[in-house]
Every structure is written in C-alpha cells, then in structure tokens.
PDB file of C-alpha atoms in Angstrom:
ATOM      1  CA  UNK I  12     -68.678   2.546 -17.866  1.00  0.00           C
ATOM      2  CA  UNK I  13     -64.591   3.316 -18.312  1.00  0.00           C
ATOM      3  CA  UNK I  14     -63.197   6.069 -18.020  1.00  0.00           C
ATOM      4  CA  UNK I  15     -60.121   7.649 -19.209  1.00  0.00           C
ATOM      5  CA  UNK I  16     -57.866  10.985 -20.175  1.00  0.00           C
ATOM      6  CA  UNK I  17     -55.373  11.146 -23.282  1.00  0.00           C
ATOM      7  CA  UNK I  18     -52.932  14.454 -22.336  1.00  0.00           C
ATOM      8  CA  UNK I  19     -51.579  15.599 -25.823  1.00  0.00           C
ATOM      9  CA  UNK I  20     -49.558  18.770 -27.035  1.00  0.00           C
ATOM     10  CA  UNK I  21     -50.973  21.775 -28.549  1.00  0.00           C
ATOM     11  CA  UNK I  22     -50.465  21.676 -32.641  1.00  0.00           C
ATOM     12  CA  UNK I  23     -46.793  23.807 -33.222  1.00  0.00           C
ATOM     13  CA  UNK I  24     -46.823  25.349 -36.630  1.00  0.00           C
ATOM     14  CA  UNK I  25     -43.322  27.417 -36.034  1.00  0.00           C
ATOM     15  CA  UNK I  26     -41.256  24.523 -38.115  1.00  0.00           C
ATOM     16  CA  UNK I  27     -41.695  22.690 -40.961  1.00  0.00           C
ATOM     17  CA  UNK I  28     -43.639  19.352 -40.958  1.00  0.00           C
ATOM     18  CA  UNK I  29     -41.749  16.435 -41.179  1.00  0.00           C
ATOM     19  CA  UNK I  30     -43.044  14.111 -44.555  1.00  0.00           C
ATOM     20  CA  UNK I  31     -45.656  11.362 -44.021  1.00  0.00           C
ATOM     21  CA  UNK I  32     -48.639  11.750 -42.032  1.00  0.00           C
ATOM     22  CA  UNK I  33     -49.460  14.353 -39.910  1.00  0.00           C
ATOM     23  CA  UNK I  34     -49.605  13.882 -36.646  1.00  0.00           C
ATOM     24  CA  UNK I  35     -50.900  16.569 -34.187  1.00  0.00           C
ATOM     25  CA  UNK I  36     -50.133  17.155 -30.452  1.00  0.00           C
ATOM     26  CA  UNK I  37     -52.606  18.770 -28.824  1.00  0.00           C
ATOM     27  CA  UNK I  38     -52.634  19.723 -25.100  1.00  0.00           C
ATOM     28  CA  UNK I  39     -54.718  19.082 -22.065  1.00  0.00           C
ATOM     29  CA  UNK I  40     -57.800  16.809 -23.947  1.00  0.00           C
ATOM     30  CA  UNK I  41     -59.727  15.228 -21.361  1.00  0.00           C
ATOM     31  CA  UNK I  42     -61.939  12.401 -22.164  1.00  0.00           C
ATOM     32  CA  UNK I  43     -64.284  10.913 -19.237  1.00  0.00           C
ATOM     33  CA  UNK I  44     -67.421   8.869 -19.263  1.00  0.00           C
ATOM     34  CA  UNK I  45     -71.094  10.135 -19.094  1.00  0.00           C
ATOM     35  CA  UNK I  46     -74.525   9.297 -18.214  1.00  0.00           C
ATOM     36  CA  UNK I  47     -75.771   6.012 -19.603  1.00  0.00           C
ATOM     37  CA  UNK I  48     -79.173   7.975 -22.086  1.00  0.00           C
ATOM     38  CA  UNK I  49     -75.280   9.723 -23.683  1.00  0.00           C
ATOM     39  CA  UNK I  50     -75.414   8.153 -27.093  1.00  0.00           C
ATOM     40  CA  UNK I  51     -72.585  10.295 -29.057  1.00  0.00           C
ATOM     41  CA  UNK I  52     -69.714  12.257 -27.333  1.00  0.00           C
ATOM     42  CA  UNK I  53     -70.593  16.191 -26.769  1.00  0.00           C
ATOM     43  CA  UNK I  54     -67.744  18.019 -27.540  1.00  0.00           C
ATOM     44  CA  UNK I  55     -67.373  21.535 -25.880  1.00  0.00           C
ATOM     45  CA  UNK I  56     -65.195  24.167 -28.678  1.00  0.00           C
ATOM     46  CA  UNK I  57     -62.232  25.464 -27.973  1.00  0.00           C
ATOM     47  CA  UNK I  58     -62.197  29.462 -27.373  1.00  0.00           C
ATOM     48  CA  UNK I  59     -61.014  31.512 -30.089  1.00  0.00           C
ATOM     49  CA  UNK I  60     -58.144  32.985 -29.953  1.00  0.00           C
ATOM     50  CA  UNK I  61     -57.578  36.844 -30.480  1.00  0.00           C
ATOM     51  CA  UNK I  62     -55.273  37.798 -33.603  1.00  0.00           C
ATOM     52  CA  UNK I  63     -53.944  41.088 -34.759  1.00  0.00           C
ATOM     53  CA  UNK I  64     -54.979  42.733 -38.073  1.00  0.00           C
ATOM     54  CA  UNK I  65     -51.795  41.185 -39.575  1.00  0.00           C
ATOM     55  CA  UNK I  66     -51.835  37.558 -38.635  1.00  0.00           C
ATOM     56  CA  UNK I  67     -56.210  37.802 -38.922  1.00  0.00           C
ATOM     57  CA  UNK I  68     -55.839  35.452 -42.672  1.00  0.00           C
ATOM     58  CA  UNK I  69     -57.998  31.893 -42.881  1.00  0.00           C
ATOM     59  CA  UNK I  70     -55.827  29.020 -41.903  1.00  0.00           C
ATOM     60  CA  UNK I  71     -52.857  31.087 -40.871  1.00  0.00           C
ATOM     61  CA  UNK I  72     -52.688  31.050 -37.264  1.00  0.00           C
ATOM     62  CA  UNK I  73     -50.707  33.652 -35.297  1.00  0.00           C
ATOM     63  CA  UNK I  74     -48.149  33.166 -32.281  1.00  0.00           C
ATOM     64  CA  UNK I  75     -50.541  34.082 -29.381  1.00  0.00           C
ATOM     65  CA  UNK I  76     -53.231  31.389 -30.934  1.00  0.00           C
ATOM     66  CA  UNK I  77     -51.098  28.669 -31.188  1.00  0.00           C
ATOM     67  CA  UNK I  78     -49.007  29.205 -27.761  1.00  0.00           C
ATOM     68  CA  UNK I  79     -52.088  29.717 -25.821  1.00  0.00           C
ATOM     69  CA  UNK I  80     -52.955  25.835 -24.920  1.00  0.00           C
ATOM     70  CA  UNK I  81     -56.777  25.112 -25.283  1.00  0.00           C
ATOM     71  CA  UNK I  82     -58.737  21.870 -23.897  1.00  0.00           C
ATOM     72  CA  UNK I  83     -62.151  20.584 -24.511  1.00  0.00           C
ATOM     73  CA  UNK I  84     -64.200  17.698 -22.502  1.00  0.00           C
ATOM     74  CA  UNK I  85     -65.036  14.336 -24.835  1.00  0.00           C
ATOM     75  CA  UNK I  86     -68.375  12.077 -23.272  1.00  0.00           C
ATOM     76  CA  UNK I  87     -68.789   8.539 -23.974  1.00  0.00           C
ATOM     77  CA  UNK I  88     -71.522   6.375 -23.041  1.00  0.00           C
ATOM     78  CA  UNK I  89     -70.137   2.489 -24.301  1.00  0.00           C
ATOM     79  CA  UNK I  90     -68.748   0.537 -22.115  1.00  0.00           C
ATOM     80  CA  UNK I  91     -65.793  -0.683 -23.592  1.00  0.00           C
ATOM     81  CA  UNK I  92     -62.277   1.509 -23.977  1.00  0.00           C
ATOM     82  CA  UNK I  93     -62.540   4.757 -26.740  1.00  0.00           C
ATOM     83  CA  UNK I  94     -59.864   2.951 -29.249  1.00  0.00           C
ATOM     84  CA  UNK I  95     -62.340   0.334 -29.557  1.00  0.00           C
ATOM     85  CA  UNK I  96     -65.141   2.566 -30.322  1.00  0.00           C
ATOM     86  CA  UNK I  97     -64.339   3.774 -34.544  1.00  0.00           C
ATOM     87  CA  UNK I  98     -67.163   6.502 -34.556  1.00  0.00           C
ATOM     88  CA  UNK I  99     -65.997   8.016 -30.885  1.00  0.00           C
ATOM     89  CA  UNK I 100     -62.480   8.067 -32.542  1.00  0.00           C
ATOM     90  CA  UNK I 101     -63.485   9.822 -35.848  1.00  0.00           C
ATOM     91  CA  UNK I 102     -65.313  11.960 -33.571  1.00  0.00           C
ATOM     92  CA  UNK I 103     -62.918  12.985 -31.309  1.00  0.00           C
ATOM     93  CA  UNK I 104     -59.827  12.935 -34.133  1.00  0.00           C
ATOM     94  CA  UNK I 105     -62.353  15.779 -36.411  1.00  0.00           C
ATOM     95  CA  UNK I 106     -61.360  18.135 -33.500  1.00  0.00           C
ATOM     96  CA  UNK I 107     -57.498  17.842 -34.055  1.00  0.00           C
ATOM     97  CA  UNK I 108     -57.581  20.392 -37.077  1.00  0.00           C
ATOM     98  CA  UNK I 109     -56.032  23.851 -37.972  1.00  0.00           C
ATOM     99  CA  UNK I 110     -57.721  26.756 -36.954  1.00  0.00           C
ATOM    100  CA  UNK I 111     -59.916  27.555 -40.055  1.00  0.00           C
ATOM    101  CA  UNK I 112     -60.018  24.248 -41.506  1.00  0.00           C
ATOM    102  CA  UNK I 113     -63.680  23.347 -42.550  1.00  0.00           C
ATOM    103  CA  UNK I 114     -64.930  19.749 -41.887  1.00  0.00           C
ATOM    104  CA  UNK I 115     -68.698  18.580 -42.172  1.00  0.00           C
ATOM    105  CA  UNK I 116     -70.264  17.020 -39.108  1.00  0.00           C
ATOM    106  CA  UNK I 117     -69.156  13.084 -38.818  1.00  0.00           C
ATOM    107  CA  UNK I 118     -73.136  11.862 -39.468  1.00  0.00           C
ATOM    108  CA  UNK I 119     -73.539  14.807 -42.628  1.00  0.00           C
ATOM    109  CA  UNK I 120     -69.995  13.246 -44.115  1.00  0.00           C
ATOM    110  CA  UNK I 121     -70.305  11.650 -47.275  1.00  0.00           C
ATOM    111  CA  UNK I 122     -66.813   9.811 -47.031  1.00  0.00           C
ATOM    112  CA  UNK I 123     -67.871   8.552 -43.705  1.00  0.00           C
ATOM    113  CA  UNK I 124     -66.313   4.918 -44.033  1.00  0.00           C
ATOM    114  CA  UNK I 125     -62.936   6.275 -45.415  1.00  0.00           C
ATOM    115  CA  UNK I 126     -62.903   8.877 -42.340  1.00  0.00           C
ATOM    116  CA  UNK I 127     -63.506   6.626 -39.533  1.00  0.00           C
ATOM    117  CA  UNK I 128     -60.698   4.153 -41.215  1.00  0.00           C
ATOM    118  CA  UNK I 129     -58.472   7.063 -41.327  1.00  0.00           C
ATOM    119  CA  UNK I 130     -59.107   8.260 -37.579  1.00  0.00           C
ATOM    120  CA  UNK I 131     -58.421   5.020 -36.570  1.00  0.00           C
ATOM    121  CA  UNK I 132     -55.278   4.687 -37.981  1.00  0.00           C
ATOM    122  CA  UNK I 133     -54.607   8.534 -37.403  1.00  0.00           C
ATOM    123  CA  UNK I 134     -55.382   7.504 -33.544  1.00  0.00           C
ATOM    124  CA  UNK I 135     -53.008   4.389 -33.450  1.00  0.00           C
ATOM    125  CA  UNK I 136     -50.342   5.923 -34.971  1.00  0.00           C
ATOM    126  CA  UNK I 137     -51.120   9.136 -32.386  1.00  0.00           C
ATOM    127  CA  UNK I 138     -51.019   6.021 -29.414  1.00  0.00           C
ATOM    128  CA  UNK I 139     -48.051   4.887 -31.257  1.00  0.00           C
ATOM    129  CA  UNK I 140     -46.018   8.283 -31.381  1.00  0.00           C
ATOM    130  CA  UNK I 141     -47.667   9.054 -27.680  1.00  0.00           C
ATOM    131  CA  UNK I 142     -45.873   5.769 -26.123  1.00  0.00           C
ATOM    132  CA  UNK I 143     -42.673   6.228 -28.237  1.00  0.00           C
ATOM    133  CA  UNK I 144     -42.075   9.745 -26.689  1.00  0.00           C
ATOM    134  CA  UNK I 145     -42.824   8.907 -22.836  1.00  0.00           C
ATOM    135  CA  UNK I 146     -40.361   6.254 -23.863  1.00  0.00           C
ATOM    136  CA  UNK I 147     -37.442   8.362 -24.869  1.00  0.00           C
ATOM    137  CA  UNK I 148     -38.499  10.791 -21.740  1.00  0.00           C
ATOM    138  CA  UNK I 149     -38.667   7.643 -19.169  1.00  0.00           C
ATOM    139  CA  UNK I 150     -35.123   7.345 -20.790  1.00  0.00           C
ATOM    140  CA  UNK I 151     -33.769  10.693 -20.617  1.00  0.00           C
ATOM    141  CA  UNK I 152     -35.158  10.819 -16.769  1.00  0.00           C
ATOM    142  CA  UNK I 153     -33.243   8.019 -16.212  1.00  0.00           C
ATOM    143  CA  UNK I 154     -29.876   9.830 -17.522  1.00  0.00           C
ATOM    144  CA  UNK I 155     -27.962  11.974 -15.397  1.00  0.00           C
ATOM    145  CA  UNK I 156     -28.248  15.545 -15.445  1.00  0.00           C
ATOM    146  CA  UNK I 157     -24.845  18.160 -15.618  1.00  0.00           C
ATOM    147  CA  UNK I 158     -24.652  18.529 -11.832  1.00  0.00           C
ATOM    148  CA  UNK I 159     -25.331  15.204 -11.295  1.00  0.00           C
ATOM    149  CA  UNK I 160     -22.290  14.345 -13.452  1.00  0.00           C
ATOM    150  CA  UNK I 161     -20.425  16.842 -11.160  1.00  0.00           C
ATOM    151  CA  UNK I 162     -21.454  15.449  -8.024  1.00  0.00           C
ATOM    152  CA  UNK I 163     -20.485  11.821  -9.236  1.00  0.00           C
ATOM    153  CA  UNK I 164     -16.876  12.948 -10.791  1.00  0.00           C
ATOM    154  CA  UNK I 165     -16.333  14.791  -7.222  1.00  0.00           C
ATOM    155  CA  UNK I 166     -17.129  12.029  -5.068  1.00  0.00           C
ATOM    156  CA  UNK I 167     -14.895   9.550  -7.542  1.00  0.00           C
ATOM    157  CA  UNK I 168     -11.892  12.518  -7.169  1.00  0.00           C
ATOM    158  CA  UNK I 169     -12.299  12.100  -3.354  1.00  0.00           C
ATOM    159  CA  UNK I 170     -12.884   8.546  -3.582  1.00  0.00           C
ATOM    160  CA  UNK I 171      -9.070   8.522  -5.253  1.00  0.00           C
ATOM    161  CA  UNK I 172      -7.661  10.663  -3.161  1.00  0.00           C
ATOM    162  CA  UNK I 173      -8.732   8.624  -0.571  1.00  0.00           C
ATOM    163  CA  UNK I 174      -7.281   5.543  -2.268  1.00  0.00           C
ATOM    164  CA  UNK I 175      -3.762   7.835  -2.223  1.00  0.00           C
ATOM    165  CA  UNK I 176      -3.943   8.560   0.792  1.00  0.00           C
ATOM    166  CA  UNK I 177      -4.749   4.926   2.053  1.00  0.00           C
ATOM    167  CA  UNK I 178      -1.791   3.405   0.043  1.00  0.00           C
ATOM    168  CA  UNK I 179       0.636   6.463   1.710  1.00  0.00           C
ATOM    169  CA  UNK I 180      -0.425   5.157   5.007  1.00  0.00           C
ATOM    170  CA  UNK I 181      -0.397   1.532   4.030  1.00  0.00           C
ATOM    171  CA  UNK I 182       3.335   2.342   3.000  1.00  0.00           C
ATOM    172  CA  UNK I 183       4.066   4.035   5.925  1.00  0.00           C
ATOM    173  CA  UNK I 184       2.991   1.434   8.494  1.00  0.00           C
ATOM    174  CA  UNK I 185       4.742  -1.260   6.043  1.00  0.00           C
ATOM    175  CA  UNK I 186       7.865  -1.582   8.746  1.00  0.00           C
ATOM    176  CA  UNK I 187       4.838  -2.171  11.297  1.00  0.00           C
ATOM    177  CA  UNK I 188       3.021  -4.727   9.121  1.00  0.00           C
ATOM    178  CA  UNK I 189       6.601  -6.825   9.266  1.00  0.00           C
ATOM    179  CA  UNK I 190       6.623  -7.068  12.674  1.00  0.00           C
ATOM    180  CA  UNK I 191       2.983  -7.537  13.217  1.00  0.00           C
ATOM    181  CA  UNK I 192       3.644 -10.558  10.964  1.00  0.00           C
ATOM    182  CA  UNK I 193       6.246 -12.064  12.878  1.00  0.00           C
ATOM    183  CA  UNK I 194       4.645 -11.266  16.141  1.00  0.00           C
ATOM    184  CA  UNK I 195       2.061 -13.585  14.664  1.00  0.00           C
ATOM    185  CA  UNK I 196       4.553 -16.265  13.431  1.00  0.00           C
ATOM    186  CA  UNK I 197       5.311 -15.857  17.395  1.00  0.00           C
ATOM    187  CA  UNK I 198       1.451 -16.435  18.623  1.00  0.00           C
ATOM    188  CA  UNK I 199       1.181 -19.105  16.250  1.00  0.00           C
ATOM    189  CA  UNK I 200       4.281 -21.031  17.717  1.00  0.00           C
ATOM    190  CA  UNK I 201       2.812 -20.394  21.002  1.00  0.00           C
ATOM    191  CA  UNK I 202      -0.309 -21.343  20.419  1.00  0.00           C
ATOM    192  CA  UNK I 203       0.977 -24.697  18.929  1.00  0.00           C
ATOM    193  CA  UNK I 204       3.202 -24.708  22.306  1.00  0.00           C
ATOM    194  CA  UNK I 205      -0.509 -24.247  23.984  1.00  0.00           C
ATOM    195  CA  UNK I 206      -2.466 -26.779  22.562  1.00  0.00           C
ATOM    196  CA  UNK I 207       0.403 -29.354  23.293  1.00  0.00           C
ATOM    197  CA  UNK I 208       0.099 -28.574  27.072  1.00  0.00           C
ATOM    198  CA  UNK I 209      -3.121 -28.500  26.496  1.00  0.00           C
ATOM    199  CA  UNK I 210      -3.051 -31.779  25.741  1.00  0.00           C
ATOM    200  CA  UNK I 211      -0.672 -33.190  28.050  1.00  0.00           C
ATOM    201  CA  UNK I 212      -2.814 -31.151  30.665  1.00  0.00           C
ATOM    202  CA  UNK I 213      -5.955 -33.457  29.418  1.00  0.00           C
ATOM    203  CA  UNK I 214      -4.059 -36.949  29.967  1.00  0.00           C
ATOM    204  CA  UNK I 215      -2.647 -36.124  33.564  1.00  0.00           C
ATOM    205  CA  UNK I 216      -6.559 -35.237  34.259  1.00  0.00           C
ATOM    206  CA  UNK I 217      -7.948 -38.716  32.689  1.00  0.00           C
ATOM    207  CA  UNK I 218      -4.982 -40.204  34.861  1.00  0.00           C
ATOM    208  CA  UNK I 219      -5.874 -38.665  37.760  1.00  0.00           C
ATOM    209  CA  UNK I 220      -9.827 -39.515  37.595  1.00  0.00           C
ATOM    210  CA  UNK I 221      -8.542 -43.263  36.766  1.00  0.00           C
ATOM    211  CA  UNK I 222      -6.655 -43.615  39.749  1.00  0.00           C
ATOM    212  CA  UNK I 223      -9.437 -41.189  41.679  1.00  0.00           C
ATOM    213  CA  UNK I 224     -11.857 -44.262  40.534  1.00  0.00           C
ATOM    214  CA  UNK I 225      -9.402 -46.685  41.346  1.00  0.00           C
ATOM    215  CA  UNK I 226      -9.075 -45.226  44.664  1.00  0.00           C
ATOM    216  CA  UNK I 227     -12.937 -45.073  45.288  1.00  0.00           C
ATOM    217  CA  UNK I 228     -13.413 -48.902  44.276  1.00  0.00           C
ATOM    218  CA  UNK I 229     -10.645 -50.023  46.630  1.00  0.00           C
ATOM    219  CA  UNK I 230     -12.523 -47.924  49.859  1.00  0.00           C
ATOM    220  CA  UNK I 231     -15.458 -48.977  49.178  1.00  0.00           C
ATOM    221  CA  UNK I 232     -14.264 -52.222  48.860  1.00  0.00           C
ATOM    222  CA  UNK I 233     -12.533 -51.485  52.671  1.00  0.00           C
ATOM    223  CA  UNK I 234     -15.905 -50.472  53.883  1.00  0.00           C
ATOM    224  CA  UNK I 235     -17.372 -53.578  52.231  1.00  0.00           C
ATOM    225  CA  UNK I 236     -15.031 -56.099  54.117  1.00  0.00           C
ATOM    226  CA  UNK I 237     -15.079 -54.083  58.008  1.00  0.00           C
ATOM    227  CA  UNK I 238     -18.799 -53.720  57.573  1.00  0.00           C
ATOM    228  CA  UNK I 239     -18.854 -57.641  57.232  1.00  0.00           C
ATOM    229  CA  UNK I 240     -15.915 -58.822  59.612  1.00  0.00           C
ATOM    230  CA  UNK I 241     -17.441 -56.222  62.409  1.00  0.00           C
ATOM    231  CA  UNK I 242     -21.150 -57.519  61.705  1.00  0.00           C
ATOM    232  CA  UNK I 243     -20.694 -60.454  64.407  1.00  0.00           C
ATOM    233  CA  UNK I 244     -19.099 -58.593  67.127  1.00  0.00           C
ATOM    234  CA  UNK I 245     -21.174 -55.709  66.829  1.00  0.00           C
ATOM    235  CA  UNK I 246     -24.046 -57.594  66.903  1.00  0.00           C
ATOM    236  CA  UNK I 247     -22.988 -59.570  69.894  1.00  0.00           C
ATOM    237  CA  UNK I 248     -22.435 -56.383  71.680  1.00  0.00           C
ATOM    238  CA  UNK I 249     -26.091 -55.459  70.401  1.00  0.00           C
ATOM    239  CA  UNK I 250     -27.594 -57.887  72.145  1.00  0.00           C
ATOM    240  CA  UNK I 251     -25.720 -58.163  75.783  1.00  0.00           C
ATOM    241  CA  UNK I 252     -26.524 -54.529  76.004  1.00  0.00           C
ATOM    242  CA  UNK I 253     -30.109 -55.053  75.109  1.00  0.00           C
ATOM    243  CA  UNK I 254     -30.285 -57.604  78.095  1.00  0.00           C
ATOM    244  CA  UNK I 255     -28.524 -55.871  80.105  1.00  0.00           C
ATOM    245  CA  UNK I 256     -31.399 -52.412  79.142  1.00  0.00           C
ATOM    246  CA  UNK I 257     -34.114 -55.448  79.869  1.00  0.00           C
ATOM    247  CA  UNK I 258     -32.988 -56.027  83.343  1.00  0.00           C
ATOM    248  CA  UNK I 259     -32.266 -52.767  84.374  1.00  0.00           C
ATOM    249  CA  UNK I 260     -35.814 -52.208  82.974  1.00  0.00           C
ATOM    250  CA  UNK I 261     -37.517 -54.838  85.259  1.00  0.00           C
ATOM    251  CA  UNK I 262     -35.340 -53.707  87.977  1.00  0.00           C
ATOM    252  CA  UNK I 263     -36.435 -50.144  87.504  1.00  0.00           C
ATOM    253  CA  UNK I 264     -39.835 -51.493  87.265  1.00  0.00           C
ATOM    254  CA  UNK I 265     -39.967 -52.772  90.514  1.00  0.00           C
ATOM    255  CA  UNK I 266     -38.419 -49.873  92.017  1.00  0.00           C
ATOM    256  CA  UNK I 267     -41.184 -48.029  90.973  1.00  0.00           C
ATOM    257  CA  UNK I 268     -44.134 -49.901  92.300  1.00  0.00           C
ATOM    258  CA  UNK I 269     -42.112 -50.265  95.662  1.00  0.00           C
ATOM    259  CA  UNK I 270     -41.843 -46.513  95.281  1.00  0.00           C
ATOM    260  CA  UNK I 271     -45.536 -45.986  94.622  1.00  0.00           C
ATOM    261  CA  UNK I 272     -46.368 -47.314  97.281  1.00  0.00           C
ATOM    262  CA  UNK I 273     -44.505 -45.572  99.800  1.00  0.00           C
ATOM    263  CA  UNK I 274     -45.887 -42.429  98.408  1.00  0.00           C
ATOM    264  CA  UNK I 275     -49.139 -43.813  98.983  1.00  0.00           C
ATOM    265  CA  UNK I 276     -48.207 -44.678 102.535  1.00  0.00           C
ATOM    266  CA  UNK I 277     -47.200 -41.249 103.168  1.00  0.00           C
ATOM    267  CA  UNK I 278     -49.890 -39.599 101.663  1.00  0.00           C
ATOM    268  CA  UNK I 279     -52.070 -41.842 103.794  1.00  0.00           C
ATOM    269  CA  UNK I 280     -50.542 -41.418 107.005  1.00  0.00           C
ATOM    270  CA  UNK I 281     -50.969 -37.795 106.327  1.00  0.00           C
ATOM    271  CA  UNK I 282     -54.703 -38.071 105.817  1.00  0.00           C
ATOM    272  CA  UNK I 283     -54.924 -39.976 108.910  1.00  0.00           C
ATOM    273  CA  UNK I 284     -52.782 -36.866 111.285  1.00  0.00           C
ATOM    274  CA  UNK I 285     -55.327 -34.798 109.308  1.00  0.00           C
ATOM    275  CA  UNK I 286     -58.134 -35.984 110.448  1.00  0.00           C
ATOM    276  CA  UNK I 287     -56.771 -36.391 113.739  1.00  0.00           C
ATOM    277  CA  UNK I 288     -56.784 -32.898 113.857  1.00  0.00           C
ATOM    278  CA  UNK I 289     -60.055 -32.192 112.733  1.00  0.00           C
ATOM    279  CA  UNK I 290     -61.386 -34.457 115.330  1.00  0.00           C
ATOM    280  CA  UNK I 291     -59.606 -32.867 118.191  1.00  0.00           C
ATOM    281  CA  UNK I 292     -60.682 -29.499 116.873  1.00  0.00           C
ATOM    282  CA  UNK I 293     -56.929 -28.020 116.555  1.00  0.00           C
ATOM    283  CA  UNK I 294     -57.554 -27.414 112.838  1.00  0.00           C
ATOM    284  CA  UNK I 295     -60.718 -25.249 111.089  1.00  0.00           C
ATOM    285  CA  UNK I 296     -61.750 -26.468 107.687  1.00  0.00           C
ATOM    286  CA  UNK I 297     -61.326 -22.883 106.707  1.00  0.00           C
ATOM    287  CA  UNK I 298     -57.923 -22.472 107.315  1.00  0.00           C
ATOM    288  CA  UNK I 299     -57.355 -25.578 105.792  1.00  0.00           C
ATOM    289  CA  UNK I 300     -58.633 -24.672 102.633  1.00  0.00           C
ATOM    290  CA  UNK I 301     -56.903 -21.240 102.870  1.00  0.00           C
ATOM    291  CA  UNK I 302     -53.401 -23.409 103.215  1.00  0.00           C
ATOM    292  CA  UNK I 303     -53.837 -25.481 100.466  1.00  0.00           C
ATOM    293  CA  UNK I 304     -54.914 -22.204  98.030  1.00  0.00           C
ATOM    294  CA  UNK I 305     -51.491 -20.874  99.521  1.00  0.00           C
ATOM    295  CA  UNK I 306     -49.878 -23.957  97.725  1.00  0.00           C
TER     296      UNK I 306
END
C-alpha cells in the first residue's frame, strides 16, 4: 500500500478564466491509503456553504463560499501510485467542479471511456501546472526580499567606506612605507653580510675539527710509541719487585711460624704456673673461673 497527499488551491472565480482548459486549484485534498477489502475510493462531501438571498442562484457561487477553503479525504486500496490508477483519477478529478454543477456517478456515466481519458489528462496537466508553480515559488524564495536588498546595499556602503578609509590611511603612512622599504633594502644587505660570515664561520669550524683530528691522531700516536718503548722497562721493574714481594713473603712466612710458636710456649708455660697453683692450693677453681668471666 502507498500512500500520498496532493495540497491544491481552492477554485477562485473573482477573475476571468484564462482560454484553454480549465484547470482548478483546490485546497487542502488529502489522499491516503485504506484497508486492503477498499475496492473504490470513499469520498467524504464538502460542507455547504451558507449564501445570502442575493448570491443563493445555481452555479453562481458567492464570496463567503468560495473563500471559505473546504477539504475532503480520498481512499485507495491498489498498490501502485494514484496517477497510475485511471478510474481513482476520474474519481477523484469528478470532485473538482463548481458548486451546482451536476455530474452522474463515474460507474452510472455513459461517456465513461472519454471521462477517465479526460481526468487523466486533466490530472497531468494539474501535476504539470502544480510543479511549474512550486517552481517559480522555489525561485522567488530564492530572490531577495526589499530589506534584504537594504541590508546588502548597507553593508556594500560600509564596505566602501571602509575601502576610503583604508586608502586615506594607506596614503597617510605612504612616507612610512618608504622607509620601511629601505630599512628592508638594509636587512637584506645585512643579511647577505650574515650569511657570508656565516659561511666563513663554517670553514674556520671544519678547520678547526681537521686539525682537532689531526691533533688526536698524532697523541694517540704518542701514547702508541711510550706505551711500547716503556713496555720493557716496566716490565723489568714488574718482575724484580715481584721477587723481591716473594722473598719478603717467605721471610714473613717464617717469621710467623717462629712467632707461633713462641706464643705457644708462653701459653704453655702459663698452663704449667697454673697448675702449679692449683696443686699447692693458692688458687680455687672458683675464682678462677670468676677471673676469666672478668676478661
């Protein structure tokens, strides 16, 4: 099921009608889709619209009736878009009539062929028309209204008083703009001054790491030639003091046993008066062991 709205104009029967076909403009038709068992569209009449005893003639509608906008609600059960649908378009197009205007129901209509073919062309030229005029008014949005107009011309009036105003200034700091230029001509001779120090500056540094290099080759190559000329001396030296370390080793070695032993001796001796002691009774076990916790 599809569904879609078509938003006409109300019929306006104040001017004349142009020549060729007419085409009406009705306001506010809905059409939507329906429950599947819908077989023909149901079409809901407009109210009527209240007249005065003047303007109360067949077909001659009055100023309230056609001002007042009217809408009705258009059910179609195919699945397939109303413009593709003749009889749904003769149906709904037998609505778009003058108040008054007698037309037969679309099934009772003996010229139903030539009615349908009609509709359908009534309804693409209506689609035609429709498309034209949102056209035109997609246009006209797009144009600019009065105040908009006013709002542009007063920005461009400030934009060229700006302009003025710029060009007095730019003639004003003209004297400033000379010497600005030749205080440039002045950093631009400078700056070709610069990058010719510059330069010099970057060969007295390649000449100095040259001879830096230079320098560093010829000490190491000083190191290279003490290291070996001092290799045999030093080495002699290496080993008379390692004998002499050996001997005084052995010597000290010797010292120490002799040393050992006297210690031993001693401590001997002492063990011997000891017990002396303790033999003789001059000396309690007790008070020796409170002597050597003293210690």
């Amino acid at each position: 099921m599809r569904s879609q709205k078509f938003f006409v104009r109300s019929p306006d029967f104040r001017g004349l009608q142009p020549k060729g076909p007419k085409i009406p403009r009705v306001k506010n038709a809905r059409v939507k889709s329906s429950s599947p068992t819908a077989s023909e569209g149901r079409v809901r009449p407009p109210k009527k619209a209240k007249t005065n005893g003047s303007d109360h003639r067949l077909g001659v509608p009055s100023e309230a009736a056609v001002a007042k906008p009217f809408h009705w609600q258009f059910s179609n059960s195919k699945d397939c878009p109303i413009t593709e649908d003749p009889d749904s378009v003769a149906h709904l197009v037998g609505h778009f009539k003058l108040v008054g205007c007698p037309l037969p129901s679309l099934r009772n209509m003996i010229e139903h062929e030539a009615y349908v073919k009609m509709a359908v062309a009534h309804a693409k030229a209506v689609e035609a028309n429709n498309e034209f005029a949102a056209t035109l008014e997609k246009r006209l949005q797009d144009v600019p209204r009065s105040y908009e107009l006013y709002e542009i011309k007063k920005v461009v009036r400030e934009l060229k008083l700006g302009q003025n105003m710029a060009q007095d200034r730019e003639r004003a700091n003209a004297p400033q703009l000379v010497a600005a230029e030749k205080l440039g001509n002045q950093v631009a001779s400078l700056e070709a001054r610069l990058r010719v120090v510059s330069n010099e500056r970057k060969s007295a540094l390649e000449k100095v790491s040259f001879l830096e290099a230079k320098v560093e080759s010829s000490a190491n190559k000083f190191s290279d030639d003490l290291r070996r000329a001092t290799y045999d001396p030093k080495k002699t030296m290496a080993d008379s003091c390692l004998d002499v370390l050996v001997s005084l080793n052995e010597k000290w070695e010797k010292k120490k046993v002799a040393t050992d032993c006297e210690a031993r001796l001693r401590e001997v001796v002492a063990n011997i008066d000891l017990w002396k002691e303790v033999m003789n009774n001059n000396l309690l076990a007790s008070d020796e062991l409170l002597r050597l916790r003293a210690k």
